[in-house]
PDB file of C-alpha atoms in Angstrom:
ATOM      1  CA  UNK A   1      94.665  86.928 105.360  1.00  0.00           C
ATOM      2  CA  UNK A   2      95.872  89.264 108.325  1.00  0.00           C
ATOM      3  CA  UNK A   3      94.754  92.586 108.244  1.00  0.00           C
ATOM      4  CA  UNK A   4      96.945  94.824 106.000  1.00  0.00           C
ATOM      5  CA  UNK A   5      98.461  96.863 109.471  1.00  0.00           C
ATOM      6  CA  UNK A   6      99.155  93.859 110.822  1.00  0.00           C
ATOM      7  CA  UNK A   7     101.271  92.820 108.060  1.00  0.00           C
ATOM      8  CA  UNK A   8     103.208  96.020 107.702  1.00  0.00           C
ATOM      9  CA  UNK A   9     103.944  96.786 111.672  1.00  0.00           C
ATOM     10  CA  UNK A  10     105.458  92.787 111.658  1.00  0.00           C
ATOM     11  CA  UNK A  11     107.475  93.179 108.850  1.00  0.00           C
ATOM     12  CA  UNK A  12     108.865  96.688 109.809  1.00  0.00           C
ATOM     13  CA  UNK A  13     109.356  95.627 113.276  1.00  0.00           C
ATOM     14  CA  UNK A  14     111.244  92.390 111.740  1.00  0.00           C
ATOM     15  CA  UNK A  15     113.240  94.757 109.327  1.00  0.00           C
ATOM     16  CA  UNK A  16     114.216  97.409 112.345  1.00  0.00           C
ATOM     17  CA  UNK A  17     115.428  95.070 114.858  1.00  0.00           C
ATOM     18  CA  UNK A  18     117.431  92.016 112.715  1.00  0.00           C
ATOM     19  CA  UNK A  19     120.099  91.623 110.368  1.00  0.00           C
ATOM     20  CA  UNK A  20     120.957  87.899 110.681  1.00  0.00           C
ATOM     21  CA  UNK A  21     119.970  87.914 106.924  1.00  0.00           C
ATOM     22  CA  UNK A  22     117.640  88.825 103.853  1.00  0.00           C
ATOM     23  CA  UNK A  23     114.196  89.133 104.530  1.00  0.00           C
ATOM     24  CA  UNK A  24     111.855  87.963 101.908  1.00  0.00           C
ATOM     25  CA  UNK A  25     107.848  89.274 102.695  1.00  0.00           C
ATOM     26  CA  UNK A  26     105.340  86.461 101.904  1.00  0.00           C
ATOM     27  CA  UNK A  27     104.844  85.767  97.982  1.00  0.00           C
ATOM     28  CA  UNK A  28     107.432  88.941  97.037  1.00  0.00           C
ATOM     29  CA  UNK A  29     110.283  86.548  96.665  1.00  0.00           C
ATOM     30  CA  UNK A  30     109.356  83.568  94.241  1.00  0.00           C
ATOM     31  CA  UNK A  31     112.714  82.138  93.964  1.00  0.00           C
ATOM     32  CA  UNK A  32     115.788  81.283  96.465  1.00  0.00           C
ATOM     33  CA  UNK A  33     118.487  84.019  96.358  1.00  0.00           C
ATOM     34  CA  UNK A  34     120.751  83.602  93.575  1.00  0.00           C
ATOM     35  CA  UNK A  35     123.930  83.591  95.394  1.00  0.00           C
ATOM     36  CA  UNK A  36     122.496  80.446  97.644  1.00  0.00           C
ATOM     37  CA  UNK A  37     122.816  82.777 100.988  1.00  0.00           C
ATOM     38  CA  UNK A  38     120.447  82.470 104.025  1.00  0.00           C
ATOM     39  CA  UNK A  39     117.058  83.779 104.379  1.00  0.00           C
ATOM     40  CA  UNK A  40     113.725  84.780 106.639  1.00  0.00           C
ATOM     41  CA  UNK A  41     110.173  84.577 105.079  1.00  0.00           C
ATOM     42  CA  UNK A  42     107.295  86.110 106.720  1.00  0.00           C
ATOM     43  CA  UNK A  43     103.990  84.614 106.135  1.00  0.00           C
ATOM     44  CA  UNK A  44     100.471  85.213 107.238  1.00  0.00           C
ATOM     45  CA  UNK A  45      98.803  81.829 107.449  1.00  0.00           C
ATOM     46  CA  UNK A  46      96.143  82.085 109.979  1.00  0.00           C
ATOM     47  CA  UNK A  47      93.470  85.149 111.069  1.00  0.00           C
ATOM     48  CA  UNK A  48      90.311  85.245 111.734  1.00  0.00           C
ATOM     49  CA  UNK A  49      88.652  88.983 112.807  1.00  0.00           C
ATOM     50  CA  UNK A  50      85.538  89.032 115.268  1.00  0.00           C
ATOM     51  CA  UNK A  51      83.338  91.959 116.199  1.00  0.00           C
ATOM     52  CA  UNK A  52      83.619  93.079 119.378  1.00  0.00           C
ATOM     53  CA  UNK A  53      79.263  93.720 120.982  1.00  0.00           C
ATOM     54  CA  UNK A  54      79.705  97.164 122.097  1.00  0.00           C
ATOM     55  CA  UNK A  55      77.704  98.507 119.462  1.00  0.00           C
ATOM     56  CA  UNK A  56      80.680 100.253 117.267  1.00  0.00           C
ATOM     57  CA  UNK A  57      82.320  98.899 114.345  1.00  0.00           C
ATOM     58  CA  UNK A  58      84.902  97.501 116.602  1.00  0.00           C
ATOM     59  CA  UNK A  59      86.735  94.687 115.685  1.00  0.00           C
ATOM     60  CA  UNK A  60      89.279  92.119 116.928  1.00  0.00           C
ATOM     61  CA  UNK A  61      91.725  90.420 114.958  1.00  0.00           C
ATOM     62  CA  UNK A  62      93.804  86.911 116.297  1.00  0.00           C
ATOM     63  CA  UNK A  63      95.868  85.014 114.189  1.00  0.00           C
ATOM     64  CA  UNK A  64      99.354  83.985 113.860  1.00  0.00           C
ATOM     65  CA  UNK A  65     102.357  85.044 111.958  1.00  0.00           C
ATOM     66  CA  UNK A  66     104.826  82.467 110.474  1.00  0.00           C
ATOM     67  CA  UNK A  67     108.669  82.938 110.034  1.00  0.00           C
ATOM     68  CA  UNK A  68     110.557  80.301 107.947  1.00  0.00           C
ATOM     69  CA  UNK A  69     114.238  80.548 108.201  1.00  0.00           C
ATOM     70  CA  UNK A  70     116.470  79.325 105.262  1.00  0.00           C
ATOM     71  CA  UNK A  71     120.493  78.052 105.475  1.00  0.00           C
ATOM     72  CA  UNK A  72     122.144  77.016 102.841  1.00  0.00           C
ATOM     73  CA  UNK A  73     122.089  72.854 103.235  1.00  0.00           C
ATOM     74  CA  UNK A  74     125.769  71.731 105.012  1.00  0.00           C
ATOM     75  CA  UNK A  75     126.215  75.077 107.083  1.00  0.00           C
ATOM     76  CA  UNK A  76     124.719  73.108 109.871  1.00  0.00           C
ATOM     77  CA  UNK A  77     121.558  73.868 112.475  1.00  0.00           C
ATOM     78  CA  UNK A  78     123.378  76.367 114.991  1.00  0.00           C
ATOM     79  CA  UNK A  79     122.478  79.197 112.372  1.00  0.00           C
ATOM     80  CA  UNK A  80     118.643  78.182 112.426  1.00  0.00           C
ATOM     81  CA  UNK A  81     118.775  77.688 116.343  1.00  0.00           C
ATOM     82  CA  UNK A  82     120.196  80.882 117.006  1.00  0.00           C
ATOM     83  CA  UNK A  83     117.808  82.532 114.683  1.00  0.00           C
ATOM     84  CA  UNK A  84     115.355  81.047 116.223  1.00  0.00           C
ATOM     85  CA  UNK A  85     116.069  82.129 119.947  1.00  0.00           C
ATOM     86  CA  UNK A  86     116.534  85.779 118.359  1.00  0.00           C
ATOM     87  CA  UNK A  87     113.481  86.487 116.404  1.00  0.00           C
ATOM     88  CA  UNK A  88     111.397  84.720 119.071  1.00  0.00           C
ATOM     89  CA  UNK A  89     112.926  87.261 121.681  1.00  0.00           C
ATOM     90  CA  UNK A  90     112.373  90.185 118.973  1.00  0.00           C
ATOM     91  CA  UNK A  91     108.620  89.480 119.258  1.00  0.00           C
ATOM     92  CA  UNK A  92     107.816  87.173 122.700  1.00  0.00           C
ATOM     93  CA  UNK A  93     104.865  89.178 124.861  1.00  0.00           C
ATOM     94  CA  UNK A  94     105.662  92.335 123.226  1.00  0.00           C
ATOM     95  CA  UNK A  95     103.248  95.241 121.629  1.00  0.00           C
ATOM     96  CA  UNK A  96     104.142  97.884 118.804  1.00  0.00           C
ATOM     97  CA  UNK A  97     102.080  99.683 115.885  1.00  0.00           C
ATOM     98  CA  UNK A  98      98.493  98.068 117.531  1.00  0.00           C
ATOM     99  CA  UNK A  99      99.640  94.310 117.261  1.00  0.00           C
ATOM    100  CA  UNK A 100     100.669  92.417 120.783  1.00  0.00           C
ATOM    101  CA  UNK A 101     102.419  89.190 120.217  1.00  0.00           C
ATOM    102  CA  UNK A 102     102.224  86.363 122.769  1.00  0.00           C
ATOM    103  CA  UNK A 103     104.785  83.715 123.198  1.00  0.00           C
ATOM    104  CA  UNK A 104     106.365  82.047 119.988  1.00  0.00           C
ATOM    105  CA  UNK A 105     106.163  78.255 119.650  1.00  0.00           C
ATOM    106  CA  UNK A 106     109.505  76.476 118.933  1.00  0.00           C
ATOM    107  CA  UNK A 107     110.983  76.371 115.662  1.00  0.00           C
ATOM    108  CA  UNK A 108     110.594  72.808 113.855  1.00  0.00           C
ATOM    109  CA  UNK A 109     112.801  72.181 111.072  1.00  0.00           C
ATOM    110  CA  UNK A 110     111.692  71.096 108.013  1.00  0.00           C
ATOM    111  CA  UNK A 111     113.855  68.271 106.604  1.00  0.00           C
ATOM    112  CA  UNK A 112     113.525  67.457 103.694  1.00  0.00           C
ATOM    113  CA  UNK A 113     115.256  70.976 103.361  1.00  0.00           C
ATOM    114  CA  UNK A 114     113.859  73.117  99.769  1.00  0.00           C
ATOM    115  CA  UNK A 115     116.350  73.296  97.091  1.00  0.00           C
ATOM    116  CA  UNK A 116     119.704  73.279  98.930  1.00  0.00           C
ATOM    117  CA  UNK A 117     118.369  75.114 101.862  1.00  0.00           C
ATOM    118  CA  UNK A 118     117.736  73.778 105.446  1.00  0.00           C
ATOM    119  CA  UNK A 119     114.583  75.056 106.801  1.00  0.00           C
ATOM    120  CA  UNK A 120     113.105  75.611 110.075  1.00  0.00           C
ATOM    121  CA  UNK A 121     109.994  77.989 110.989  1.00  0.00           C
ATOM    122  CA  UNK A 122     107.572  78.972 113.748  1.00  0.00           C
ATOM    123  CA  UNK A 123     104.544  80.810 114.287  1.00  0.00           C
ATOM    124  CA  UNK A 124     103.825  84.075 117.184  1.00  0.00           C
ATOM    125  CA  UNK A 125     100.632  84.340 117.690  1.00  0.00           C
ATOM    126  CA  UNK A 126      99.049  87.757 117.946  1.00  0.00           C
ATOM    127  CA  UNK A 127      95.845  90.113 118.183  1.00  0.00           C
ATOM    128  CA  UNK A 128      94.673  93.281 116.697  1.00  0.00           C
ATOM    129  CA  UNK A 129      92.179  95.750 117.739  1.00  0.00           C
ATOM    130  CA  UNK A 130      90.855  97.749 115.247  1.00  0.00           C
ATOM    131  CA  UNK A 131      87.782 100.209 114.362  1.00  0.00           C
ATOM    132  CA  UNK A 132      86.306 101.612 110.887  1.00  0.00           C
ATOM    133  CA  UNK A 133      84.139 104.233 110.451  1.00  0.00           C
TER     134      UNK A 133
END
């Protein structure tokens, strides 16, 4: 599980910066929207925190954040690539609230689609420095 600052600075910075559609944080949204339109998940599937030996309570996070982007099935892939080139841009080598992201990986779609969507997704990894007292 990524640290909790991690989680929000991602999601605010995802929530700031795009509108292509809803945005559904990881395990807030159970269901597919009602009216069938598109949608982004964020997830948090990898993370793994190490302590740094300078001889503080300083620690390093490195993980990798997940977006999964949802069309309705028939609207064709142009949606998902476009997403994809956007949100990559929105967080390729860039650094806000403590968390630096590194280079997205390409989206791969997902075909067997999930209930009348069409899905694609990709992960950004990233790292996190923090300290506690």
């Amino acid at each position: 599980m990524a640290h909790r600052q991690v989680e929000e600075a991602v999601e605010a910075r995802l929530r700031a910066n795009w509108s292509g559609a809803a945005i559904h944080a990881e395990n807030d949204q159970e269901t597919t929207p009602g009216d069938g339109s598109a949608f982004v998940t964020v997830q948090f599937p990898f993370s793994e925190t190490k302590r740094w030996p300078l001889g503080q309570r300083m620690y390093r996070e490195e993980g990798r954040f997940r977006l999964v982007m949802s069309v309705p099935t028939g609207t064709g892939k142009a949606a998902l690539r476009t997403w994809g080139e956007e949100l990559s841009a929105l967080f390729r080598d860039v650094s806000f609230n403590g968390v630096t992201c590194q280079a997205p990986g390409s989206p791969a779609t997902i075909d067997d689609g999930e209930g009348g969507y069409h899905v694609a997704a990709f992960t950004c990894p990233y790292h996190f420095t923090f300290q506690e007292a």
